[in-house]
Short mmCIF file of C-alpha atoms in Angstrom, two decimals:
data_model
loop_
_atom_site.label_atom_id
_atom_site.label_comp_id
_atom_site.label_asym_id
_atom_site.label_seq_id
_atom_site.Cartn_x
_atom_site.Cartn_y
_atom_site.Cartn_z
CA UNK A 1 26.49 14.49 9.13
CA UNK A 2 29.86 14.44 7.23
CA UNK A 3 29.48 16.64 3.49
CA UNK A 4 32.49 15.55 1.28
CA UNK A 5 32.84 18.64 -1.08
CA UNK A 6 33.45 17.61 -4.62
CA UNK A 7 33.43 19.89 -7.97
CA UNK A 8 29.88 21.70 -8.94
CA UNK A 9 29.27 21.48 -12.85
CA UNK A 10 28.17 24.97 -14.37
CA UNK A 11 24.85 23.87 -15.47
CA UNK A 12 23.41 21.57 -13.08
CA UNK A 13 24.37 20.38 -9.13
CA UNK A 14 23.85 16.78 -7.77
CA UNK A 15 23.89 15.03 -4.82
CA UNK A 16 23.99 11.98 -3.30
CA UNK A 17 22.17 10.81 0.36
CA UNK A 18 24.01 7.15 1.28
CA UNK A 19 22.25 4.61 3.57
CA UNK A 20 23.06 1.24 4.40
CA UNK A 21 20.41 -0.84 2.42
CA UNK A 22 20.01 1.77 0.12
CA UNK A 23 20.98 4.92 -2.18
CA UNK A 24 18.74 7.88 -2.94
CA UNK A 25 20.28 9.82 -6.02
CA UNK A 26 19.69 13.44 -6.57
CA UNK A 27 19.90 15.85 -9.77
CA UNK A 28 19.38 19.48 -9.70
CA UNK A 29 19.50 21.28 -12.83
CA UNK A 30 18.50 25.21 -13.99
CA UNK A 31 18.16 24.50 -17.89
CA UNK A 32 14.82 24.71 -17.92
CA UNK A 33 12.04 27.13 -16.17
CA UNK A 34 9.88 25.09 -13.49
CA UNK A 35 6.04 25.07 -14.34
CA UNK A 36 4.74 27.38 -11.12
CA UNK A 37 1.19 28.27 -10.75
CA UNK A 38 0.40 31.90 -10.71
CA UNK A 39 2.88 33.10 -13.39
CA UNK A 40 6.00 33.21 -10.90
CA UNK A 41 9.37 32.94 -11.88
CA UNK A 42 11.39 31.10 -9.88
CA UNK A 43 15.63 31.43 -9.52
CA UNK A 44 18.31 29.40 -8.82
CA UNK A 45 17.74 25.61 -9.46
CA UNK A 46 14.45 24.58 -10.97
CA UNK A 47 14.42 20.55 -11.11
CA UNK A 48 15.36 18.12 -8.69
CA UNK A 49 15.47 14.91 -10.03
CA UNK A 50 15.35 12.19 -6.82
CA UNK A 51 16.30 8.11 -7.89
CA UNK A 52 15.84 5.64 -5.21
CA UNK A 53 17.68 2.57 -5.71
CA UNK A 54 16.88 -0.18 -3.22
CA UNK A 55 19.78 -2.21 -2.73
CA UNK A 56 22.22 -0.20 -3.83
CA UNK A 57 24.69 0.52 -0.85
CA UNK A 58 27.52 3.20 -0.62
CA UNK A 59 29.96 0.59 -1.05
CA UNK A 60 28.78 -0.79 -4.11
CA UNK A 61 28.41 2.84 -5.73
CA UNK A 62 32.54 3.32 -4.92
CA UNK A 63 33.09 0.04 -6.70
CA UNK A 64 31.40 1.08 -9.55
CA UNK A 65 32.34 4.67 -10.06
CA UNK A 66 36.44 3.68 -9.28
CA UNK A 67 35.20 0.86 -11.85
CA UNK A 68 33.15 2.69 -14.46
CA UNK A 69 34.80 6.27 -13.57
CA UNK A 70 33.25 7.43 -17.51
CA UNK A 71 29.58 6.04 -16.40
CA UNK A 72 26.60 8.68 -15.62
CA UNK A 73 26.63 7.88 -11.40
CA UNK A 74 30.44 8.36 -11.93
CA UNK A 75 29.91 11.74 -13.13
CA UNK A 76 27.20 12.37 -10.97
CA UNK A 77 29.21 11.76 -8.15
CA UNK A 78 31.84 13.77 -9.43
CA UNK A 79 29.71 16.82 -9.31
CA UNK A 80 28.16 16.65 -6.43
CA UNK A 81 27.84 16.52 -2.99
CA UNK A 82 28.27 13.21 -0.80
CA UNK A 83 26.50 12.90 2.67
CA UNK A 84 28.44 10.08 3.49
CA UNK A 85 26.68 9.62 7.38
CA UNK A 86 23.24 9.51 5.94
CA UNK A 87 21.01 6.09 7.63
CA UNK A 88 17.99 4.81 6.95
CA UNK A 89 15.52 4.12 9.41
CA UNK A 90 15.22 0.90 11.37
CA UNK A 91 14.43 -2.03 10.19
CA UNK A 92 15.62 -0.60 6.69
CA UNK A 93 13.03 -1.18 3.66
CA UNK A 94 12.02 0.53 0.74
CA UNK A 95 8.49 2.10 2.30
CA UNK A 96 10.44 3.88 5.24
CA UNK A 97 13.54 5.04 3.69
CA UNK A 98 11.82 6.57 1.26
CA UNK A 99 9.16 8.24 3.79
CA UNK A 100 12.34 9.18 5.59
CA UNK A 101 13.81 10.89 2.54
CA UNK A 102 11.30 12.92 1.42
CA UNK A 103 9.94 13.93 5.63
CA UNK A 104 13.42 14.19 7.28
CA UNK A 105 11.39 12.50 9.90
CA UNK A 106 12.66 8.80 11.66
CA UNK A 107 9.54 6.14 11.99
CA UNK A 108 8.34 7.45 15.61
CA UNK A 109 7.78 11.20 14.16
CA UNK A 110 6.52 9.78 10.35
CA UNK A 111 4.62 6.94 11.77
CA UNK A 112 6.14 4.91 9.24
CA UNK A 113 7.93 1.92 10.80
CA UNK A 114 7.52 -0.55 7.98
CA UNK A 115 5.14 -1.05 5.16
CA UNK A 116 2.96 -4.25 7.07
CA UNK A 117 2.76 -3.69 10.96
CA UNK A 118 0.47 -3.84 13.78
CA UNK A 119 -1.37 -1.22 15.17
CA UNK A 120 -3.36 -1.50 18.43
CA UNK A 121 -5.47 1.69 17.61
CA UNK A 122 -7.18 1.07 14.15
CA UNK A 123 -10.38 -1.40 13.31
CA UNK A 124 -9.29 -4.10 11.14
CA UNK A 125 -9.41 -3.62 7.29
CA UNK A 126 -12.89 -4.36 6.44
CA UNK A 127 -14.76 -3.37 9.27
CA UNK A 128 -18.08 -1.26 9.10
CA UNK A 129 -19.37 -1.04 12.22
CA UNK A 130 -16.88 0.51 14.69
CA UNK A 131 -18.77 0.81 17.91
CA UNK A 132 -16.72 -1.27 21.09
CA UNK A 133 -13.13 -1.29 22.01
CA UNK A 134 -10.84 -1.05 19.50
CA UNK A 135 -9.22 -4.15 18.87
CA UNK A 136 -6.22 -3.25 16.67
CA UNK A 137 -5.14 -4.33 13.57
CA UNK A 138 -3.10 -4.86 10.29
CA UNK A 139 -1.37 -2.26 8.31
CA UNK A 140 -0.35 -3.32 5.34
CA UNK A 141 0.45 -0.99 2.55
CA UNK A 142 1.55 -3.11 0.04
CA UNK A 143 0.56 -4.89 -3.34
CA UNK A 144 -2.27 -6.11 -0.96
CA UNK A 145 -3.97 -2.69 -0.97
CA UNK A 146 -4.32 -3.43 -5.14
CA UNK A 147 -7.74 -3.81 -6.64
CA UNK A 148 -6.28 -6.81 -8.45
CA UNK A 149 -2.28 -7.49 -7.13
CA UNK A 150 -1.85 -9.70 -9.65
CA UNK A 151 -1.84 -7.27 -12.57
CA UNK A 152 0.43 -4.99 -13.95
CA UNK A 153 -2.13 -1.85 -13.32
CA UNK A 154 -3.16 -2.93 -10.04
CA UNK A 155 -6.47 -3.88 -11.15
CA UNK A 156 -7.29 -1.00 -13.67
CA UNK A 157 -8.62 -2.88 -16.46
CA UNK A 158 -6.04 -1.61 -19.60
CA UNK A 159 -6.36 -3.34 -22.85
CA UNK A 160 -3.12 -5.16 -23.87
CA UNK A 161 -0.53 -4.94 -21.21
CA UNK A 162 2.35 -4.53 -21.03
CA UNK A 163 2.38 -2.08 -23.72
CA UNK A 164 -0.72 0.36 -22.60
CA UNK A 165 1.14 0.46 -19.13
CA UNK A 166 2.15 4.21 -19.48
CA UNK A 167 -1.92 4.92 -19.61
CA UNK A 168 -2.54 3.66 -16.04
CA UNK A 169 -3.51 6.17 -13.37
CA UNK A 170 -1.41 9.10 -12.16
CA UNK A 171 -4.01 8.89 -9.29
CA UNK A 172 -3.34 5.60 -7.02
CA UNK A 173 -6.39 6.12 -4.83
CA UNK A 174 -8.36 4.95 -7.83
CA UNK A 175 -6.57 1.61 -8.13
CA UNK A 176 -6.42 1.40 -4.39
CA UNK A 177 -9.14 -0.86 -2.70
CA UNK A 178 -10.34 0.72 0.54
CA UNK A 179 -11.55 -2.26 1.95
CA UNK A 180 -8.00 -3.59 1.97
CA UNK A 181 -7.06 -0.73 3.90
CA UNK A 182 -7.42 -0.35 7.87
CA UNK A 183 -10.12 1.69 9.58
CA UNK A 184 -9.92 5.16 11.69
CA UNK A 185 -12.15 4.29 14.63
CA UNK A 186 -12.98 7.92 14.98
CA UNK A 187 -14.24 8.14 11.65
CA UNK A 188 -15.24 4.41 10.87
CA UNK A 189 -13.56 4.94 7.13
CA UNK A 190 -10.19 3.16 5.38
CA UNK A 191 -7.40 5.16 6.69
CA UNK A 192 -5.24 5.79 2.84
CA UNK A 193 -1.54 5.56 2.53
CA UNK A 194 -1.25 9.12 2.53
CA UNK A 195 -3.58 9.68 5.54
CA UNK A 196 -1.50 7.16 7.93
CA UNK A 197 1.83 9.40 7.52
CA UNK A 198 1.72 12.15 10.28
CA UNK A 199 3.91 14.57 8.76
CA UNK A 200 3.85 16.60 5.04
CA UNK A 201 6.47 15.95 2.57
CA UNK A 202 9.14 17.82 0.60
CA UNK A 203 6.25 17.12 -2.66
CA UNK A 204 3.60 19.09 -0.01
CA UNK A 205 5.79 22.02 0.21
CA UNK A 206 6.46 22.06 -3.30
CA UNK A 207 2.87 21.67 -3.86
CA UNK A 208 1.62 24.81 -1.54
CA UNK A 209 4.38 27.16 -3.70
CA UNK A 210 2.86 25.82 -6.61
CA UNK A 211 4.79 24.19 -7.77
CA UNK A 212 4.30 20.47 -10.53
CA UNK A 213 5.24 17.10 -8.67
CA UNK A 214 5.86 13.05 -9.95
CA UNK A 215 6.92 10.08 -8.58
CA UNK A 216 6.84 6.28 -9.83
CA UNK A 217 7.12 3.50 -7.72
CA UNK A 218 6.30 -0.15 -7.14
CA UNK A 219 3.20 0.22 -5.70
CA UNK A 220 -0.09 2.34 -5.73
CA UNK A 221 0.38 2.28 -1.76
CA UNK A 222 3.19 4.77 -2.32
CA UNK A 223 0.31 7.41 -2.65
CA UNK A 224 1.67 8.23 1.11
CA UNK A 225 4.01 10.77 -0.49
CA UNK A 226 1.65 13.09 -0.97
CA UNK A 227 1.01 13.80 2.51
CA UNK A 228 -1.79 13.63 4.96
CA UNK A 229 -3.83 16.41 2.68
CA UNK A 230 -3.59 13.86 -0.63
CA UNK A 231 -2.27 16.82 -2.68
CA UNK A 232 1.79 16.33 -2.06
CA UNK A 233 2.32 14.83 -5.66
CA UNK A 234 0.72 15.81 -8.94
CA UNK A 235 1.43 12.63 -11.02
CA UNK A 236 2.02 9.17 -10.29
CA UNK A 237 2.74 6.03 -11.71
CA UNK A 238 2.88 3.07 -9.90
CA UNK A 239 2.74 -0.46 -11.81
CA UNK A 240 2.36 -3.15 -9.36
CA UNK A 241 6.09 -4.78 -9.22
CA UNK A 242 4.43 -7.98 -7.06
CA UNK A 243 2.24 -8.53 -10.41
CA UNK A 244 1.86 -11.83 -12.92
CA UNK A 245 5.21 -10.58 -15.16
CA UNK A 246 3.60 -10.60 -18.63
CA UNK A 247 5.72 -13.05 -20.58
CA UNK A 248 7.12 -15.02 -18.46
CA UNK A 249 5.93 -18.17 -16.17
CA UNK A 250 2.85 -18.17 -14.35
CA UNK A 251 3.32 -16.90 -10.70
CA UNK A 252 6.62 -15.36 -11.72
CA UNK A 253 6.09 -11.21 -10.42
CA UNK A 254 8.49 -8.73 -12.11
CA UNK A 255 11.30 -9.44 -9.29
CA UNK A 256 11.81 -13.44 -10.09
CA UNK A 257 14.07 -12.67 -12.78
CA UNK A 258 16.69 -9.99 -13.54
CA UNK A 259 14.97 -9.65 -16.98
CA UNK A 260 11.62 -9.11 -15.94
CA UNK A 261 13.14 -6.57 -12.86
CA UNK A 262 14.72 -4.17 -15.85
CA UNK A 263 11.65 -4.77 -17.70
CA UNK A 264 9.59 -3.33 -15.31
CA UNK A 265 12.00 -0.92 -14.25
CA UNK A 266 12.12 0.39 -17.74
CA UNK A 267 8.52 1.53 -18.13
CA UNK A 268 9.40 4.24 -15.02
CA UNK A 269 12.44 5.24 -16.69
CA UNK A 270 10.36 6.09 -20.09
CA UNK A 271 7.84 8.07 -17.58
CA UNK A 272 10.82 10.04 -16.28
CA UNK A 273 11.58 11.07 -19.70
CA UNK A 274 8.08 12.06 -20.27
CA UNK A 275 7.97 14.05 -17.20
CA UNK A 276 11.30 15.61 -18.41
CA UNK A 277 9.78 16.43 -21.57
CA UNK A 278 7.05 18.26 -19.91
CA UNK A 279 4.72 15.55 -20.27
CA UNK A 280 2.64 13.57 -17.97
CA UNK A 281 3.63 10.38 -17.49
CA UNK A 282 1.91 9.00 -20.00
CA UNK A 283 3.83 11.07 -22.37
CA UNK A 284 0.14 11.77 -23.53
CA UNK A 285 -0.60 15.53 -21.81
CA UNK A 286 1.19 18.59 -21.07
CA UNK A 287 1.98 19.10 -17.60
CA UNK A 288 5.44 21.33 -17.69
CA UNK A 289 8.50 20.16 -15.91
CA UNK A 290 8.37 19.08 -12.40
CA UNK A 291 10.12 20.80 -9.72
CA UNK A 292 10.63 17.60 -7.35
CA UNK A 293 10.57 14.61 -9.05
CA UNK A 294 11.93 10.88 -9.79
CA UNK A 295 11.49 7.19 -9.42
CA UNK A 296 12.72 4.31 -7.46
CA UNK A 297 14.75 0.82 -8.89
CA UNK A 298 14.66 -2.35 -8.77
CA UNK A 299 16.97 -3.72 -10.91
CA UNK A 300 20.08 -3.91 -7.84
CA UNK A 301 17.73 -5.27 -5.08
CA UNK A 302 16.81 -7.82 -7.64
CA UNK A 303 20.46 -8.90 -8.16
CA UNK A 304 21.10 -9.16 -4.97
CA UNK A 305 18.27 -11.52 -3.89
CA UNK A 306 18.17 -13.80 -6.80
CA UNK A 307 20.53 -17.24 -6.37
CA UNK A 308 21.71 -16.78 -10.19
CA UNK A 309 21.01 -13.66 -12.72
CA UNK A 310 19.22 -14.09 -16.04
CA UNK A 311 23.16 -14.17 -17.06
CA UNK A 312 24.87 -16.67 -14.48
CA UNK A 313 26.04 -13.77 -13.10
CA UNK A 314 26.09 -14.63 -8.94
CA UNK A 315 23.90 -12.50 -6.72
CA UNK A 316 23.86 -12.29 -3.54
CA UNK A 317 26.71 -11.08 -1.24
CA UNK A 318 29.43 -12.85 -1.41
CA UNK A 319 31.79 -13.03 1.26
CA UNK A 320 32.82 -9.39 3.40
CA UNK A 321 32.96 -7.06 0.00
CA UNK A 322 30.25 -5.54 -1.51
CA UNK A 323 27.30 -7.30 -3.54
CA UNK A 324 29.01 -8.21 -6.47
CA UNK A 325 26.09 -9.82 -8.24
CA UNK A 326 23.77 -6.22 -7.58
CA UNK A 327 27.63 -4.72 -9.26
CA UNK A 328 27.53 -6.91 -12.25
CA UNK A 329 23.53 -6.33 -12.63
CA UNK A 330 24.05 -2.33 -12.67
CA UNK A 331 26.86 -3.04 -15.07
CA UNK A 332 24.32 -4.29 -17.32
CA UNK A 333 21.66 -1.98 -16.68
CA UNK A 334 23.56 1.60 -17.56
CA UNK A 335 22.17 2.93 -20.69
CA UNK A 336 19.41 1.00 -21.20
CA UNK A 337 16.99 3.84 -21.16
CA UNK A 338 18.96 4.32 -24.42
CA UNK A 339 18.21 1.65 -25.94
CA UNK A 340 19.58 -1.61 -24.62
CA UNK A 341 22.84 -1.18 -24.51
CA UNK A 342 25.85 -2.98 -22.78
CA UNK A 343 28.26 -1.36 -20.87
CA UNK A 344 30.57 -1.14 -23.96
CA UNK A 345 27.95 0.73 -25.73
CA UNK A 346 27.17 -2.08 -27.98
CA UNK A 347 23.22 -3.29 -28.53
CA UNK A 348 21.80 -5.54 -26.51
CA UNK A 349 20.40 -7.98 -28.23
CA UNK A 350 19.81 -10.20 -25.58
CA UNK A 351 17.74 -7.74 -23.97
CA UNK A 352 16.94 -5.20 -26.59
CA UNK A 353 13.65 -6.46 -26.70
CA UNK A 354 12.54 -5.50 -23.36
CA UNK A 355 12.90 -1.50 -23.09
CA UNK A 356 11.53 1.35 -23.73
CA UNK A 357 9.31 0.42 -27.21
CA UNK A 358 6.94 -2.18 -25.22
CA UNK A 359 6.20 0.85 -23.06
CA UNK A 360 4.96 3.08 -25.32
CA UNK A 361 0.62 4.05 -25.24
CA UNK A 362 -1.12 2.31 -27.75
CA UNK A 363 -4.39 3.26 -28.95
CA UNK A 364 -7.23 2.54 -26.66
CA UNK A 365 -10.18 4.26 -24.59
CA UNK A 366 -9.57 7.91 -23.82
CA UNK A 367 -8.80 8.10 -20.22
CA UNK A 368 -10.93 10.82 -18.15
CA UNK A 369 -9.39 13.27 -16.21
CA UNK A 370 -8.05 12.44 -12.74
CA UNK A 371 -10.05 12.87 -9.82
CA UNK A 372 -8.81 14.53 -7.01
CA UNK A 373 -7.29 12.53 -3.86
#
């Protein structure tokens, strides 16, 4: 693997691992003490914050950095590192890369070859009685894992969504319904997301030094980050992307329009900037700082699939170059964790209305503490 040396800012380092079909983000800083169990102190850097954006390929990063050189991934990339011979597994997808980011491990070592497959050694999801050959069955950790797919919390039950969003679960398993899931014929019980992946992750090591964890994604099913032990990630929070998109037509999900994608991609951002503030990510309890955390994005991916944007912008690709449509969607999208902003640094008052505020907790039942996985 090439590294492309680049300048290191004084306060924080970042760097960058490229994959065709994808672009994981990473941001390292020291301004702040890590929360560590025991009363430890660590050194060196504290925080490392990890952004998956799906869709977003090395190409179209250069485009917009030589385009937008004053933008945050422009100065990001600036100060980091590049691995610029970084791949994702095969076929690439959202569920592997991202098992192969935080493992190090390809799909025959992780187990992780896709996120719906076939396996000839498992009892069918469902099955209670697991004497006889096995016959094999469906994998499928995806919205159809949900307790309800077709809402925002995956089945929860919160009291006026989209705004109460931030109070779902940082505990997937509880929004997870096992008899979606397949079955371990040695044991005769739902085999988890978490329990399928045969190797730890970087949140497991983190965990056993003691270390506070987070990650947000589009699905509860990404509970397979913490690890075949369960106890890889301290907080999630996972709205179901594949949900009814509040607000907008019925059977639209959160990806049929660019809107609706930064929408939903907004109410991670806000619980990244809880978990920054030491929150949970309900912004709700103290939790300190994570040491390994982030989020993934939909917003590109989006852009890219969808015929027209919500601004007759083209997605798609278009001809040899890079995606221009996923280009003119990021475009959009920078500083809107700020606000709603254009990339002039004007409001948005087009799609002002859609950020951060509607995330916020409103009053409703106090939530009980989170079982363990």
């Amino acid at each position: 693997m090439r590294i492309r040396r680049v300048q290191r800012a004084a306060v924080f380092a970042a760097g960058f691992a490229m994959a065709v079909g994808g672009t994981a983000l990473a941001s390292a800083a020291t301004a702040q003490p890590a929360q560590v169990r025991g009363g430890q102190q660590p050194t060196g850097i504290q925080h490392v914050l990890l952004i998956s954006v799906d869709g977003l390929h090395q190409q179209d990063l250069t485009w917009y950095v030589d385009n937008y050189p004053n933008s945050t991934l422009a100065t990001l990339d600036h100060q980091g590192l590049e691995y610029s011979d970084a791949m994702t597994p095969v076929p690439s997808d959202s569920f592997p890369g991202l098992i192969g980011q935080v493992t190090g491990g390809n799909p025959k070592t992780t187990g992780i070859y896709y996120d719906d497959t076939w396996n000839h050694d498992v009892f069918p999801a469902g099955t209670t009685n697991c004497s006889g050959p096995v016959p094999g069955g469906e994998v499928a950790y995806t919205e159809a894992d949900d307790i309800d797919q077709t809402r925002l919390d995956a089945g929860q039950g919160l009291r006026f969504l989209p705004g109460s969003i931030l109070r779902m679960t940082g505990n997937p398993r509880r929004v997870i319904n096992p008899a979606n899931l397949p079955v371990d014929p040695k044991t005769c019980q739902p085999i988890y997301p978490n329990q399928y992946l045969k190797v730890n992750t970087i949140f497991n090591v983190a965990h056993d030094a003691g270390m506070v964890t987070a990650w947000s994604d589009k699905h509860p099913a990404y509970l397979a980050l913490s690890g075949p032990e369960g106890n890889g990630v301290t907080d999630y929070f996972t709205p179901e992307i594949n949900s009814q998109a509040i607000g907008y037509l019925a059977g639209q999900d959160w990806t049929s329009t660019n809107n609706a994608t930064m929408q939903y991609d907004s109410y991670k951002v806000q619980a990244v900037l809880n978990w920054i503030d030491g929150l949970d990510h309900s912004g709700a309890r103290p939790m300190g700082v994570p040491a390994i955390f982030g989020m993934n994005f939909q917003t590109v991916s989006t852009a890219e699939k969808l015929p027209v944007s919500d601004r007759r912008l083209q997605a798609g690709r278009q001809g040899p170059g890079p995606a221009a449509g996923a280009r003119a969607e990021l475009h959009q999208h920078r500083d809107r964790p700020d606000g709603g902003r254009d990339p002039e640094g004007r409001p948005d008052q087009q799609h002002g209305h859609h950020h951060l505020g509607q995330a916020r907790p409103v009053p409703d039942e106090p939530e009980q503490p989170e079982p363990g996985p």
